[in-house]
Short mmCIF file of C-alpha atoms in Angstrom, two decimals:
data_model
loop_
_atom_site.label_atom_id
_atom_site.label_comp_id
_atom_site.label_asym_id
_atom_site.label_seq_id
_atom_site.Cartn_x
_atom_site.Cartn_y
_atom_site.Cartn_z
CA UNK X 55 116.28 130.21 110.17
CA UNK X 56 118.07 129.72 106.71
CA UNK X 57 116.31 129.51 103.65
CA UNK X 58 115.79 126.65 101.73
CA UNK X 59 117.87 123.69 102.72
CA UNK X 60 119.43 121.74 99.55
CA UNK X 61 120.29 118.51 100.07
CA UNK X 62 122.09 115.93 98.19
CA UNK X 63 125.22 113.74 97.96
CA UNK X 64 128.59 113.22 95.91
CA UNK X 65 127.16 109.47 96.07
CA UNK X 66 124.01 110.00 93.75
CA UNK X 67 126.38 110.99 91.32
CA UNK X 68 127.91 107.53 91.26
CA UNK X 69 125.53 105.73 90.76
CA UNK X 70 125.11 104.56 86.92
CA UNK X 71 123.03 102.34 85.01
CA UNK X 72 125.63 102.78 81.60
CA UNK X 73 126.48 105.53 79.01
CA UNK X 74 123.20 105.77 76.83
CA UNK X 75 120.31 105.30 79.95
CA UNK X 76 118.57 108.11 80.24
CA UNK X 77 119.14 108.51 84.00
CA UNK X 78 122.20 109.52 84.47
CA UNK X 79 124.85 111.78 86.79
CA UNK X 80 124.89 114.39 84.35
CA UNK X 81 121.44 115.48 85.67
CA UNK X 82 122.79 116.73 88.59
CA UNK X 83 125.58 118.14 87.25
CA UNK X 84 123.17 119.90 84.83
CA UNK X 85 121.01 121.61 87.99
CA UNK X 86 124.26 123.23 89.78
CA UNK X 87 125.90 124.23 87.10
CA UNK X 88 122.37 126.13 86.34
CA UNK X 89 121.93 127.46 89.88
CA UNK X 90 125.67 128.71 89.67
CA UNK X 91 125.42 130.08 86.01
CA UNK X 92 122.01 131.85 87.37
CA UNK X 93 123.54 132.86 90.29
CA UNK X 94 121.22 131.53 92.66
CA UNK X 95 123.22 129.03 94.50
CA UNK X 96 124.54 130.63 97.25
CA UNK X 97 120.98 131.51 98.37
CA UNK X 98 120.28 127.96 99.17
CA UNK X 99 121.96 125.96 102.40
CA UNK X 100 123.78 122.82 101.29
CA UNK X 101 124.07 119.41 103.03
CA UNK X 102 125.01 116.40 102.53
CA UNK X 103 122.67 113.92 102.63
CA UNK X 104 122.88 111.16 105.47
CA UNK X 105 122.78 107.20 105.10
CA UNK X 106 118.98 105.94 105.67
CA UNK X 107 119.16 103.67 108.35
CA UNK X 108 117.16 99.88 108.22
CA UNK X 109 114.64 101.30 110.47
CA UNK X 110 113.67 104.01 108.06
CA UNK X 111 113.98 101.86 105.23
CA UNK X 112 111.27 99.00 106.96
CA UNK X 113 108.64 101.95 107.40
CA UNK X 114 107.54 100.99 103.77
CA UNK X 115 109.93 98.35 102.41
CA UNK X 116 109.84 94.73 104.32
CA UNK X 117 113.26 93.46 105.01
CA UNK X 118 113.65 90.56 102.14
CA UNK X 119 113.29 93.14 100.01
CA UNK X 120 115.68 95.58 101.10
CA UNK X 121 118.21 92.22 101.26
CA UNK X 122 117.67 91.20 97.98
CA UNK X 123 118.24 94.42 96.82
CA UNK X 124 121.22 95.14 98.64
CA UNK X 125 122.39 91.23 97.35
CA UNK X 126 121.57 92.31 93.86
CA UNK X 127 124.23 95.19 93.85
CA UNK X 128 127.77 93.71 91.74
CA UNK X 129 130.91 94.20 92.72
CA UNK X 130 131.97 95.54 89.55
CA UNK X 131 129.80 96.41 86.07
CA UNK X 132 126.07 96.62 85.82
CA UNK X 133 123.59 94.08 86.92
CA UNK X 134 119.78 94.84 85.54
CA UNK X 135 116.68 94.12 87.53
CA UNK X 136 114.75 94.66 84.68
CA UNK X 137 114.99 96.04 81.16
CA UNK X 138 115.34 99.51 82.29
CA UNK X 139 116.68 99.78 86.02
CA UNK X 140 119.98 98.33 86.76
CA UNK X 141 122.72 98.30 89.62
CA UNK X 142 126.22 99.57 89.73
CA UNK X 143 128.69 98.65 92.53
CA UNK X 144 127.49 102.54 93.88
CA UNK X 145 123.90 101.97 93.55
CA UNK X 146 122.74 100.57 97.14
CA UNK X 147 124.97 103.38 98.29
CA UNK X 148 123.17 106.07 96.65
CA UNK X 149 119.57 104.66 97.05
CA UNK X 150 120.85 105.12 101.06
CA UNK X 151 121.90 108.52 100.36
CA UNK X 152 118.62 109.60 98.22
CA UNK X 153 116.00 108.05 101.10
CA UNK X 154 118.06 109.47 104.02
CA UNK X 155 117.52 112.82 102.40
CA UNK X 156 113.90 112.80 102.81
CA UNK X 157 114.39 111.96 106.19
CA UNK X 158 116.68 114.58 106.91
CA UNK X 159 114.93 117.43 105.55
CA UNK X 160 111.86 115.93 106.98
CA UNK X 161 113.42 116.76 110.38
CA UNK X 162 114.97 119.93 109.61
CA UNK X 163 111.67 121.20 108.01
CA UNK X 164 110.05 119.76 112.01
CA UNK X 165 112.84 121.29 113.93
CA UNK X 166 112.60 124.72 112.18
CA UNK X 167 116.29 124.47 111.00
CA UNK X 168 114.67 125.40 107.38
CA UNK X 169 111.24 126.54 106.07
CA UNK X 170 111.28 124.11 103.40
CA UNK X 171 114.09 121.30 101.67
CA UNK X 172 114.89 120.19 98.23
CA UNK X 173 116.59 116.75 97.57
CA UNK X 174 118.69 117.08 94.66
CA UNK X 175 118.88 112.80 94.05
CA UNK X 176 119.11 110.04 92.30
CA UNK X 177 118.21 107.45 91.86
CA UNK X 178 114.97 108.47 92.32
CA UNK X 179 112.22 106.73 93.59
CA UNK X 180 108.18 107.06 92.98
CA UNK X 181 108.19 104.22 90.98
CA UNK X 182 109.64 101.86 93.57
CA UNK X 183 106.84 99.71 95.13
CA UNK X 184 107.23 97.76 98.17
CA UNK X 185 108.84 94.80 96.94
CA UNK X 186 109.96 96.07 93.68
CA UNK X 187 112.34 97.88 91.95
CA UNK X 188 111.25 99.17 88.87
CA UNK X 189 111.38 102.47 86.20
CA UNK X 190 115.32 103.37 87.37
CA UNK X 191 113.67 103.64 91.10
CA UNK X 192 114.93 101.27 93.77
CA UNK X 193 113.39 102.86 97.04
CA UNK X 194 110.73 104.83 97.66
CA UNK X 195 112.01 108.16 98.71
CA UNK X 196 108.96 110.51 99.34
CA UNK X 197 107.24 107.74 100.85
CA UNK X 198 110.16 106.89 103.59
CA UNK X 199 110.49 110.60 104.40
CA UNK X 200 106.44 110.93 104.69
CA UNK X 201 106.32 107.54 107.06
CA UNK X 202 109.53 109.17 109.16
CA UNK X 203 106.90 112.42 109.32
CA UNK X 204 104.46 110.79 110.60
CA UNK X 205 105.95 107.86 112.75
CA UNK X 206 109.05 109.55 114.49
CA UNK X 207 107.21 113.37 114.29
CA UNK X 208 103.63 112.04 115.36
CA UNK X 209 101.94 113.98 112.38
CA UNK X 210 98.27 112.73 111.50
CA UNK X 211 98.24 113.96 108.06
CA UNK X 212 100.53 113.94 105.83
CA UNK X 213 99.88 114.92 101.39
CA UNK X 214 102.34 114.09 98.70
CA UNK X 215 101.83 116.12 95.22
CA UNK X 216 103.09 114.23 92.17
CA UNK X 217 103.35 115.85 89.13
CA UNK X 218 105.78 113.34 86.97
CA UNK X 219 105.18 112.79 83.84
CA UNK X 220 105.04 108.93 84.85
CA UNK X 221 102.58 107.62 87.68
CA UNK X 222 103.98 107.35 90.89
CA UNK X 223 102.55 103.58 91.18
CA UNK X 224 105.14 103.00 94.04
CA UNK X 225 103.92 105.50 96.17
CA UNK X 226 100.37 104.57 95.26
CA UNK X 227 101.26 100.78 96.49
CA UNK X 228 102.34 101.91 99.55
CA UNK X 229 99.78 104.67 100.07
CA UNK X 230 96.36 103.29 99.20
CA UNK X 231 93.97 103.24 101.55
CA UNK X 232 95.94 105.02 104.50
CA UNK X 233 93.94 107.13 105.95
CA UNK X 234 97.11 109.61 107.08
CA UNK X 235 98.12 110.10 103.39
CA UNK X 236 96.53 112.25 100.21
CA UNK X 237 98.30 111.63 96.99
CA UNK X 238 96.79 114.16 94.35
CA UNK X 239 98.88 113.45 91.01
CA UNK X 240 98.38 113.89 87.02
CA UNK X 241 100.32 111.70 84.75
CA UNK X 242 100.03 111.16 80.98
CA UNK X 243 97.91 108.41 80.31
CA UNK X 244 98.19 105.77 78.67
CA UNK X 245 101.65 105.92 79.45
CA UNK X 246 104.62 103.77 81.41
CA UNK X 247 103.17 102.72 83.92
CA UNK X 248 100.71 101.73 83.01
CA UNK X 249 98.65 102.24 86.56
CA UNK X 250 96.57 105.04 88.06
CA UNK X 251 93.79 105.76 86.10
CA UNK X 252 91.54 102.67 87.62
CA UNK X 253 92.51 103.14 91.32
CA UNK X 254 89.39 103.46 93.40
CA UNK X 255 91.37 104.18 96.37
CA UNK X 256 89.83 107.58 98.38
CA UNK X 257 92.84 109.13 99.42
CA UNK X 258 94.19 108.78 96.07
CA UNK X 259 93.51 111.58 93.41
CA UNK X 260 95.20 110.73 90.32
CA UNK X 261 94.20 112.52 87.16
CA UNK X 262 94.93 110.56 84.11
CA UNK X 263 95.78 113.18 81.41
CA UNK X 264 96.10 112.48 77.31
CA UNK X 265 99.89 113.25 75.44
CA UNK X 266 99.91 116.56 74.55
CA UNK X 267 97.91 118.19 77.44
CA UNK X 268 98.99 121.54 77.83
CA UNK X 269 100.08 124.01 80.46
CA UNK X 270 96.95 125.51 80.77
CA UNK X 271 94.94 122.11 81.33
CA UNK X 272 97.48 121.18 83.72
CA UNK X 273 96.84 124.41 85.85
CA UNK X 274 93.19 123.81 85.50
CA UNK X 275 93.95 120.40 87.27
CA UNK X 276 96.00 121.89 89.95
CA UNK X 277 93.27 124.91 90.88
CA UNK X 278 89.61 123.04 90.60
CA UNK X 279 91.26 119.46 91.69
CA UNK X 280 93.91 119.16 93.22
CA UNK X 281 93.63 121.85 95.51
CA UNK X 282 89.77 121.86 96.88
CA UNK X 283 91.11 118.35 98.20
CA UNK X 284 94.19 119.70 99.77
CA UNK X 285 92.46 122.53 101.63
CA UNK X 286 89.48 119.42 102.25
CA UNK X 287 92.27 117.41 104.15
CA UNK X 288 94.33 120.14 105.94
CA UNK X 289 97.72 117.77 105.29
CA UNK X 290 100.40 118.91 108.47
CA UNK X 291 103.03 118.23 105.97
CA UNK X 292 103.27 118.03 102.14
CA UNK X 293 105.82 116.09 100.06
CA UNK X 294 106.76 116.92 96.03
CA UNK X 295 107.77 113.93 93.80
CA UNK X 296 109.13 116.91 91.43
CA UNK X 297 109.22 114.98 88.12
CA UNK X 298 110.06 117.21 85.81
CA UNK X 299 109.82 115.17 82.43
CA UNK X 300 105.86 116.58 81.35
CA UNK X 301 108.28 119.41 80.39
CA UNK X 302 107.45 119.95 75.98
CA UNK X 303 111.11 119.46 75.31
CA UNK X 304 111.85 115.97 77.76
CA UNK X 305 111.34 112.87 75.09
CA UNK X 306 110.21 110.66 77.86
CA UNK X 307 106.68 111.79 77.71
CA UNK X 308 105.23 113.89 75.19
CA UNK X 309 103.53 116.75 77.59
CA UNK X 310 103.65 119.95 76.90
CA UNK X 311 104.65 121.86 80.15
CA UNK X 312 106.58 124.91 80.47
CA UNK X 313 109.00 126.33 83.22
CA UNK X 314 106.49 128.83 84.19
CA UNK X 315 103.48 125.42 84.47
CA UNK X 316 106.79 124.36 87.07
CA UNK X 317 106.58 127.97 88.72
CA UNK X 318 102.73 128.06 88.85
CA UNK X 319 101.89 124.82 90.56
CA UNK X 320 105.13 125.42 93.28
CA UNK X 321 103.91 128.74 93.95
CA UNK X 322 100.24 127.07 94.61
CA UNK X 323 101.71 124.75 96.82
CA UNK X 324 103.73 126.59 99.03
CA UNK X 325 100.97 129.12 99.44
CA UNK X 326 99.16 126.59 100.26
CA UNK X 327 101.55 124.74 102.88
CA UNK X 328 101.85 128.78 104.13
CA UNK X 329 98.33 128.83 104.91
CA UNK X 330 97.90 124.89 105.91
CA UNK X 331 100.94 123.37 107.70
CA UNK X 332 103.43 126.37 108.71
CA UNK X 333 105.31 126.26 105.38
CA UNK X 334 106.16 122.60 105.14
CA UNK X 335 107.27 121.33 102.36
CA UNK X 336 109.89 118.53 101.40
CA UNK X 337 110.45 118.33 97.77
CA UNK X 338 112.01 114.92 95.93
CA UNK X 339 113.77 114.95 92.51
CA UNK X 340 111.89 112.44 90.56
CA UNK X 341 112.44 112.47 86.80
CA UNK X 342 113.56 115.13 84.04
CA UNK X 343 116.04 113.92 81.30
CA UNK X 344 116.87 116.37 78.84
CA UNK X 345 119.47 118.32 81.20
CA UNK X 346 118.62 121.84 80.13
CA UNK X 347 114.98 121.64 80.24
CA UNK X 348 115.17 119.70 83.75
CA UNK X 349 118.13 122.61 84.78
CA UNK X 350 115.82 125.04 84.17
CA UNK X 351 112.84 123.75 85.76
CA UNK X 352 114.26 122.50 88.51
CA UNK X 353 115.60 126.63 88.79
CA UNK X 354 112.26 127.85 88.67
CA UNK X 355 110.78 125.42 91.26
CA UNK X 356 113.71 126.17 93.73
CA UNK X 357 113.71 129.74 92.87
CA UNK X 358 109.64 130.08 94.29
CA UNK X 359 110.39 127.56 97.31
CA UNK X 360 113.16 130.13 98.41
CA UNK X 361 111.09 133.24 97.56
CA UNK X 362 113.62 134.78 95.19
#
């Protein structure tokens, strides 16, 4: 067995929404060159990341969508769906690329070919609904990987921990009310967007949280709710959207999380999964935009998913 499988694509860096957005390549740039500078990158097993096929892709998104979408993308310059999430001519590409991932680590994770993944991608994708692109997210990543889980793999329960700054209200679209899925999330509230705190949904167990909330709240979150309804639903499987952006120094929320919050709630997780569902765990890049904060958190997260 190797250890943690890392999994991304040249592609993801191509993608581009222009030279001030906030989501850009230089994010992944930012995390290797901080797991080579820390010299921690050898420990992990690279890949590159596969094409998601149509069939993966209709799991959670219904085919108009996924051809308007794919119509939307130019053929040269950007095109914007809305005010903040545009298209490149290398944008469909990489949205392939970031969802095929998920499935691919999904099925290494099942096979045994690694105790756990991380998808180092973009664009990322918890904000993605079914029919709609929104918040620089044009598919749903953790929630195509957690449908391939349970549809091609036969699991019965699958959880997905999001702990963005933002709401995952894509995954919550897709999610509520299926009885296979737990979503336990916190998100600063009110806050972009805009969603979660009025869901009455039972598998959903979002924690609305004020700006400002601190590490120590947040860990009070994970340990008395978060996990009592993990260990309640015995998931086979649990999925990270690893947003990264609750971090005090990101801009794009105004949290006040630390890299050792990061280490703390990965380290309850995978002991967790240990104890639960053999280990597995598929992690998702989500959000993070001030590079060296994200570098670093991203380091610590990887750095307790690999045991180092």
């Amino acid at each position: 067995m190797t250890t943690t499988a890392f999994i991304s694509h040249k592609d993801c860096f191509l993608h581009d929404m222009g030279s001030f957005h906030p989501e850009s390549p230089s994010r992944l740039t930012a995390i290797s060159d901080h797991l080579i500078a820390q010299g921690i990158d050898a420990y992990f097993t690279h890949y590159d990341a596969p094409l998601a096929t149509l069939e993966q892709l209709r799991r959670v998104h219904p085919v108009g969508y996924l051809e308007k979408l794919k119509r939307s993308s130019p053929e040269s310059g950007i095109v914007h769906l809305d005010p903040d999430t545009a298209m490149n001519p290398h944008t469909w590409q990489a949205a392939l690329r970031s969802a095929g991932a998920g499935v691919m680590a999904v099925d290494m994770v099942m096979q045994g070919e690694a105790p756990n993944a991380f998808c180092a991608i973009r664009p990322p994708g918890h904000h993605a609904e079914r029919e709609t692109a929104l918040g620089f997210c044009f598919l749903n990543n953790v929630a195509i990987a957690a449908r391939h889980a349970l549809e091609v793999h036969g699991l019965s329960r699958v959880a997905v921990v999001d702990f963005d700054v933002h709401h995952g209200n894509g995954t919550e679209d897709i999610f509520k009310d299926d009885p296979r899925v737990l979503m336990v999330s916190m998100f600063q509230h009110p806050f972009f967007p805009y969603s979660g705190a009025d869901c009455t949904a039972e598998n959903m167990c979002n924690v609305p949280l004020p700006a400002g909330t601190s590490g120590e709240e947040f860990r009070m979150v994970v340990s008395d709710i978060w996990m009592p309804r993990l260990r309640e639903f015995q998931p086979e499987m649990i999925f990270i959207s690893a947003g990264f952006d609750a971090h005090y120094e990101d801009d794009m929320g105004s949290m006040k999380l630390v890299e050792s919050d990061y280490a703390y709630v990965t380290r309850e997780i995978k002991r967790f999964a240990d104890q639960a569902c053999k280990g597995r765990i598929v992690s998702m890049l989500e959000g993070g935009y001030v590079l060296s904060s994200l570098a670093r958190s991203v380091g610590v997260h990887l750095r307790v998913l690999a045991d180092l």
